[in-house]
């Protein structure tokens, strides 16, 4: 069985995926979508992470990027079951103890619903403004993941001794509600796949089309086996844009649309190549249309997955 989650609308408004109605949306819309996700069987809701966008990228990326911890905490209070995913947190921008304090609190307040998705980041000016070495961001992320494993563990006084970060005898309460917070690694570069294989509980590919995804999954599993890691890894995929039913408007040639059974048949291909969770995104012209699409997916498509 493949489970399904979704990136929240409104909270990030890159022109790559944001719909026109999101520009005038706000907290009430986020709450409505979160409640719909809970009602219609979505496994998780995800929120992105950027601190600041340089002017040169503000056109395609926009400067609308809600803080993921604040956003997911806001939605945690309005939901009970749906998991809360950072997709992805650029954790190398912050000291691991700062990140651990925020996300441990989120997990505690939500009753253990956090999934910490992490990535290396790509905006050079953002790193420079925060005093972080952009060229070494991969190495920084590797150590940050190790430090976060300690800082999000069960110990009140976690310990980590590394090249960039070292801490001991520094207590942090509350601890996460989960004994082990799932850590999913985002990205599809060779370095990201290796990091997911060796350090992650899950992998969040970024932009891998179907014809390349199966080979990437085989590589991920091979690297994990070669490293002697026996624990299972959660493999994800971002699907094509979806529209359940026959759209009465132009949804784009790359959007999958049609009868629920047809969509389910297409999406089952992900499970057949080893994917455990799919991240779906629906074309929509309003909040109501988005919620209608979520309901149709949950009740008419998901049972066939």
Short mmCIF file of C-alpha atoms in Angstrom, two decimals:
data_model
loop_
_atom_site.label_atom_id
_atom_site.label_comp_id
_atom_site.label_asym_id
_atom_site.label_seq_id
_atom_site.Cartn_x
_atom_site.Cartn_y
_atom_site.Cartn_z
CA UNK A 1 0.00 0.00 0.00
CA UNK A 2 1.39 3.39 -1.05
CA UNK A 3 0.51 6.23 1.32
CA UNK A 4 0.05 9.79 0.10
CA UNK A 5 0.89 13.22 1.43
CA UNK A 6 1.08 16.72 0.05
CA UNK A 7 3.01 19.95 0.14
CA UNK A 8 0.89 22.72 1.61
CA UNK A 9 -0.30 25.47 -0.70
CA UNK A 10 0.14 29.15 0.23
CA UNK A 11 3.23 28.69 2.43
CA UNK A 12 5.65 28.74 -0.51
CA UNK A 13 4.79 30.44 -3.76
CA UNK A 14 7.41 29.56 -6.36
CA UNK A 15 6.11 30.08 -9.88
CA UNK A 16 7.05 26.45 -10.57
CA UNK A 17 3.95 25.24 -8.73
CA UNK A 18 1.90 27.95 -6.98
CA UNK A 19 -1.62 28.56 -8.23
CA UNK A 20 -2.89 32.09 -8.84
CA UNK A 21 -5.40 32.01 -5.96
CA UNK A 22 -2.64 31.41 -3.41
CA UNK A 23 -1.34 34.98 -3.71
CA UNK A 24 -4.33 36.31 -1.77
CA UNK A 25 -4.64 33.33 0.61
CA UNK A 26 -3.59 33.14 4.23
CA UNK A 27 -3.93 31.34 7.57
CA UNK A 28 -7.62 30.42 7.16
CA UNK A 29 -6.84 28.70 3.88
CA UNK A 30 -3.98 26.74 5.41
CA UNK A 31 -6.25 25.59 8.24
CA UNK A 32 -8.96 24.50 5.82
CA UNK A 33 -6.50 22.50 3.72
CA UNK A 34 -4.95 20.88 6.80
CA UNK A 35 -8.35 19.81 8.10
CA UNK A 36 -9.24 18.43 4.67
CA UNK A 37 -6.00 16.46 4.57
CA UNK A 38 -6.82 14.94 7.95
CA UNK A 39 -10.36 14.10 6.86
CA UNK A 40 -9.33 12.43 3.59
CA UNK A 41 -6.52 10.15 4.70
CA UNK A 42 -3.41 12.13 3.79
CA UNK A 43 -0.37 10.78 5.63
CA UNK A 44 1.43 14.10 5.95
CA UNK A 45 1.45 17.81 5.23
CA UNK A 46 4.74 19.40 4.22
CA UNK A 47 6.21 22.89 4.49
CA UNK A 48 9.35 24.29 2.81
CA UNK A 49 12.23 26.29 4.29
CA UNK A 50 13.95 29.47 3.15
CA UNK A 51 15.10 32.30 5.39
CA UNK A 52 15.46 35.01 2.74
CA UNK A 53 15.35 35.17 -1.07
CA UNK A 54 17.77 37.40 -3.01
CA UNK A 55 16.36 39.87 -5.52
CA UNK A 56 17.85 37.96 -8.45
CA UNK A 57 15.66 34.94 -7.61
CA UNK A 58 12.57 36.73 -6.30
CA UNK A 59 10.83 36.55 -9.69
CA UNK A 60 10.69 32.78 -10.09
CA UNK A 61 10.90 31.86 -6.40
CA UNK A 62 8.89 34.75 -4.89
CA UNK A 63 9.69 35.87 -1.37
CA UNK A 64 6.71 34.04 0.20
CA UNK A 65 8.22 31.26 2.28
CA UNK A 66 6.49 30.68 5.60
CA UNK A 67 8.70 29.37 8.39
CA UNK A 68 8.14 25.59 8.53
CA UNK A 69 8.23 25.18 12.32
CA UNK A 70 5.80 28.02 12.90
CA UNK A 71 3.51 26.84 10.10
CA UNK A 72 3.46 23.17 11.11
CA UNK A 73 2.98 24.08 14.79
CA UNK A 74 0.02 26.26 13.83
CA UNK A 75 -1.54 23.37 11.94
CA UNK A 76 -0.69 20.80 14.62
CA UNK A 77 -3.16 22.47 16.96
CA UNK A 78 -5.95 22.09 14.38
CA UNK A 79 -5.29 18.42 13.56
CA UNK A 80 -4.81 15.15 15.43
CA UNK A 81 -3.48 12.48 13.08
CA UNK A 82 -1.77 13.86 9.97
CA UNK A 83 2.03 13.91 10.17
CA UNK A 84 4.04 17.12 9.85
CA UNK A 85 6.95 17.10 7.40
CA UNK A 86 9.61 19.69 6.71
CA UNK A 87 10.23 19.32 3.00
CA UNK A 88 12.89 20.28 3.29
CA UNK A 89 14.53 22.08 6.19
CA UNK A 90 17.88 23.59 5.22
CA UNK A 91 19.31 22.59 8.57
CA UNK A 92 22.86 23.60 7.69
CA UNK A 93 21.81 27.25 7.98
CA UNK A 94 21.40 26.92 11.75
CA UNK A 95 23.28 25.42 14.67
CA UNK A 96 21.96 21.90 15.36
CA UNK A 97 20.92 22.78 18.91
CA UNK A 98 18.77 25.63 17.58
CA UNK A 99 17.16 23.30 15.04
CA UNK A 100 16.69 20.56 17.64
CA UNK A 101 15.03 22.92 20.11
CA UNK A 102 12.45 24.03 17.53
CA UNK A 103 11.66 20.63 16.04
CA UNK A 104 11.72 18.75 19.35
CA UNK A 105 9.16 21.22 20.65
CA UNK A 106 7.03 20.71 17.54
CA UNK A 107 7.14 16.93 17.97
CA UNK A 108 6.30 17.25 21.67
CA UNK A 109 3.37 19.61 21.07
CA UNK A 110 1.98 17.54 18.19
CA UNK A 111 2.10 14.24 20.05
CA UNK A 112 4.89 12.73 17.97
CA UNK A 113 3.87 13.64 14.42
CA UNK A 114 7.09 15.21 13.11
CA UNK A 115 8.99 13.92 10.10
CA UNK A 116 12.19 15.93 9.71
CA UNK A 117 13.06 16.28 6.04
CA UNK A 118 16.46 17.85 5.43
CA UNK A 119 18.32 19.17 2.39
CA UNK A 120 21.53 20.94 1.47
CA UNK A 121 19.99 24.15 0.12
CA UNK A 122 20.83 26.00 -3.09
CA UNK A 123 20.62 29.78 -2.55
CA UNK A 124 24.15 31.10 -2.12
CA UNK A 125 23.24 34.55 -0.83
CA UNK A 126 21.12 33.00 1.90
CA UNK A 127 24.12 31.07 3.20
CA UNK A 128 26.43 34.07 2.96
CA UNK A 129 24.02 36.33 4.87
CA UNK A 130 23.87 33.80 7.70
CA UNK A 131 27.63 33.24 7.77
CA UNK A 132 27.55 29.65 6.48
CA UNK A 133 30.01 28.31 3.90
CA UNK A 134 27.94 27.66 0.77
CA UNK A 135 30.69 25.70 -0.98
CA UNK A 136 30.90 23.27 1.95
CA UNK A 137 27.16 22.93 2.51
CA UNK A 138 27.16 19.20 1.77
CA UNK A 139 29.78 18.46 4.40
CA UNK A 140 28.01 20.79 6.83
CA UNK A 141 24.74 18.92 6.25
CA UNK A 142 26.40 15.55 6.81
CA UNK A 143 27.66 16.60 10.21
CA UNK A 144 24.45 18.44 11.06
CA UNK A 145 22.47 15.24 10.48
CA UNK A 146 24.76 13.39 12.89
CA UNK A 147 24.42 16.17 15.45
CA UNK A 148 20.64 16.19 15.08
CA UNK A 149 20.48 12.44 15.65
CA UNK A 150 21.99 13.10 19.06
CA UNK A 151 20.11 16.31 19.80
CA UNK A 152 16.72 14.81 18.88
CA UNK A 153 17.35 11.57 20.73
CA UNK A 154 16.03 10.58 24.15
CA UNK A 155 18.83 12.15 26.23
CA UNK A 156 18.16 15.38 28.11
CA UNK A 157 21.87 16.19 27.78
CA UNK A 158 22.81 15.10 24.25
CA UNK A 159 26.42 14.84 23.17
CA UNK A 160 28.10 15.39 19.82
CA UNK A 161 31.77 15.93 19.07
CA UNK A 162 32.44 16.87 15.48
CA UNK A 163 34.55 19.05 13.23
CA UNK A 164 32.14 22.01 13.24
CA UNK A 165 29.82 21.37 16.18
CA UNK A 166 30.52 20.10 19.67
CA UNK A 167 28.20 20.02 22.65
CA UNK A 168 27.74 18.15 25.93
CA UNK A 169 26.31 18.90 29.37
CA UNK A 170 23.72 21.19 27.79
CA UNK A 171 20.17 20.11 28.60
CA UNK A 172 17.19 20.54 26.32
CA UNK A 173 13.62 19.83 27.40
CA UNK A 174 11.05 19.00 26.23
CA UNK A 175 12.31 15.93 24.40
CA UNK A 176 10.52 14.78 21.24
CA UNK A 177 7.49 12.59 21.86
CA UNK A 178 8.91 9.99 19.45
CA UNK A 179 11.80 7.80 20.53
CA UNK A 180 13.33 8.33 17.08
CA UNK A 181 12.21 11.22 14.92
CA UNK A 182 12.12 10.00 11.28
CA UNK A 183 14.77 11.83 9.27
CA UNK A 184 14.22 11.93 5.51
CA UNK A 185 16.91 13.25 3.21
CA UNK A 186 15.85 15.33 0.22
CA UNK A 187 17.53 15.72 -3.14
CA UNK A 188 18.46 13.67 -6.18
CA UNK A 189 22.13 14.48 -6.73
CA UNK A 190 24.62 11.63 -6.23
CA UNK A 191 25.63 13.18 -2.91
CA UNK A 192 22.01 13.44 -1.76
CA UNK A 193 21.20 9.84 -2.70
CA UNK A 194 24.31 8.63 -0.86
CA UNK A 195 23.39 10.75 2.18
CA UNK A 196 19.87 9.32 2.18
CA UNK A 197 21.23 5.79 1.91
CA UNK A 198 23.80 6.11 4.68
CA UNK A 199 22.17 8.56 7.09
CA UNK A 200 18.44 8.71 6.40
CA UNK A 201 15.30 6.90 7.48
CA UNK A 202 13.77 8.01 4.21
CA UNK A 203 14.52 9.60 0.84
CA UNK A 204 12.68 12.51 -0.75
CA UNK A 205 13.70 12.70 -4.41
CA UNK A 206 13.51 16.10 -6.01
CA UNK A 207 12.41 16.19 -9.63
CA UNK A 208 13.26 12.65 -10.69
CA UNK A 209 10.97 11.70 -13.60
CA UNK A 210 9.54 8.20 -13.65
CA UNK A 211 12.02 6.94 -16.23
CA UNK A 212 14.95 7.76 -13.92
CA UNK A 213 13.42 7.04 -10.53
CA UNK A 214 13.68 3.25 -10.59
CA UNK A 215 17.45 3.38 -11.21
CA UNK A 216 17.86 5.91 -8.40
CA UNK A 217 15.97 3.63 -6.01
CA UNK A 218 18.16 0.67 -6.95
CA UNK A 219 21.25 2.79 -6.28
CA UNK A 220 19.87 3.93 -2.91
CA UNK A 221 19.18 0.37 -1.79
CA UNK A 222 22.53 -0.91 -3.09
CA UNK A 223 24.45 1.75 -1.17
CA UNK A 224 22.51 0.92 1.95
CA UNK A 225 23.15 -2.80 1.60
CA UNK A 226 26.86 -2.25 0.94
CA UNK A 227 27.06 -0.18 4.12
CA UNK A 228 25.47 -3.02 6.10
CA UNK A 229 22.39 -1.02 7.08
CA UNK A 230 19.54 -3.45 7.67
CA UNK A 231 16.81 -1.02 8.78
CA UNK A 232 14.14 -0.30 6.15
CA UNK A 233 14.16 3.05 4.38
CA UNK A 234 11.04 4.96 3.31
CA UNK A 235 11.26 5.81 -0.39
CA UNK A 236 9.24 8.77 -1.62
CA UNK A 237 8.30 10.29 -4.96
CA UNK A 238 6.74 13.53 -6.14
CA UNK A 239 4.05 12.71 -8.68
CA UNK A 240 3.00 14.66 -11.70
CA UNK A 241 0.40 17.37 -11.08
CA UNK A 242 -3.04 15.75 -10.75
CA UNK A 243 -6.64 16.57 -11.52
CA UNK A 244 -9.29 14.02 -10.57
CA UNK A 245 -11.95 13.90 -13.27
CA UNK A 246 -12.23 15.74 -16.56
CA UNK A 247 -11.09 19.35 -16.13
CA UNK A 248 -13.14 22.09 -17.71
CA UNK A 249 -10.11 24.33 -17.94
CA UNK A 250 -6.51 24.13 -19.14
CA UNK A 251 -4.53 22.22 -16.53
CA UNK A 252 -1.35 21.76 -18.59
CA UNK A 253 -0.21 18.89 -20.75
CA UNK A 254 1.92 17.34 -18.02
CA UNK A 255 -0.99 17.06 -15.59
CA UNK A 256 -2.46 13.60 -15.06
CA UNK A 257 -6.24 13.80 -15.24
CA UNK A 258 -9.12 11.41 -15.80
CA UNK A 259 -11.28 8.90 -14.02
CA UNK A 260 -10.16 7.85 -10.52
CA UNK A 261 -9.42 4.30 -11.68
CA UNK A 262 -7.19 5.61 -14.46
CA UNK A 263 -5.24 7.86 -12.12
CA UNK A 264 -4.83 5.05 -9.61
CA UNK A 265 -3.55 2.69 -12.29
CA UNK A 266 -0.94 5.26 -13.32
CA UNK A 267 0.11 6.00 -9.75
CA UNK A 268 0.44 2.33 -8.84
CA UNK A 269 3.53 2.29 -11.05
CA UNK A 270 5.35 4.15 -8.28
CA UNK A 271 4.66 1.38 -5.80
CA UNK A 272 5.78 -1.21 -8.32
CA UNK A 273 9.21 0.44 -8.55
CA UNK A 274 9.65 0.48 -4.77
CA UNK A 275 8.09 3.77 -3.66
CA UNK A 276 6.37 3.79 -0.25
CA UNK A 277 4.89 7.28 -0.20
CA UNK A 278 3.86 9.66 -2.95
CA UNK A 279 3.62 13.42 -2.63
CA UNK A 280 0.70 14.68 -4.69
CA UNK A 281 -0.17 18.17 -5.88
CA UNK A 282 -3.48 19.14 -7.46
CA UNK A 283 -4.24 21.80 -10.04
CA UNK A 284 -6.86 24.19 -8.70
CA UNK A 285 -8.35 27.66 -9.21
CA UNK A 286 -9.51 28.20 -5.63
CA UNK A 287 -9.26 26.79 -2.14
CA UNK A 288 -12.62 25.11 -2.57
CA UNK A 289 -11.54 23.42 -5.79
CA UNK A 290 -8.35 22.21 -4.13
CA UNK A 291 -10.30 20.73 -1.20
CA UNK A 292 -12.73 19.11 -3.63
CA UNK A 293 -9.77 17.55 -5.43
CA UNK A 294 -8.31 16.30 -2.15
CA UNK A 295 -11.65 14.76 -1.21
CA UNK A 296 -12.01 13.08 -4.60
CA UNK A 297 -8.49 11.70 -4.37
CA UNK A 298 -8.96 10.39 -0.84
CA UNK A 299 -12.31 8.74 -1.48
CA UNK A 300 -12.08 7.67 -5.13
CA UNK A 301 -8.40 7.27 -6.05
CA UNK A 302 -6.62 6.23 -2.85
CA UNK A 303 -8.63 3.03 -2.29
CA UNK A 304 -7.21 1.72 -5.60
CA UNK A 305 -3.58 2.41 -4.68
#
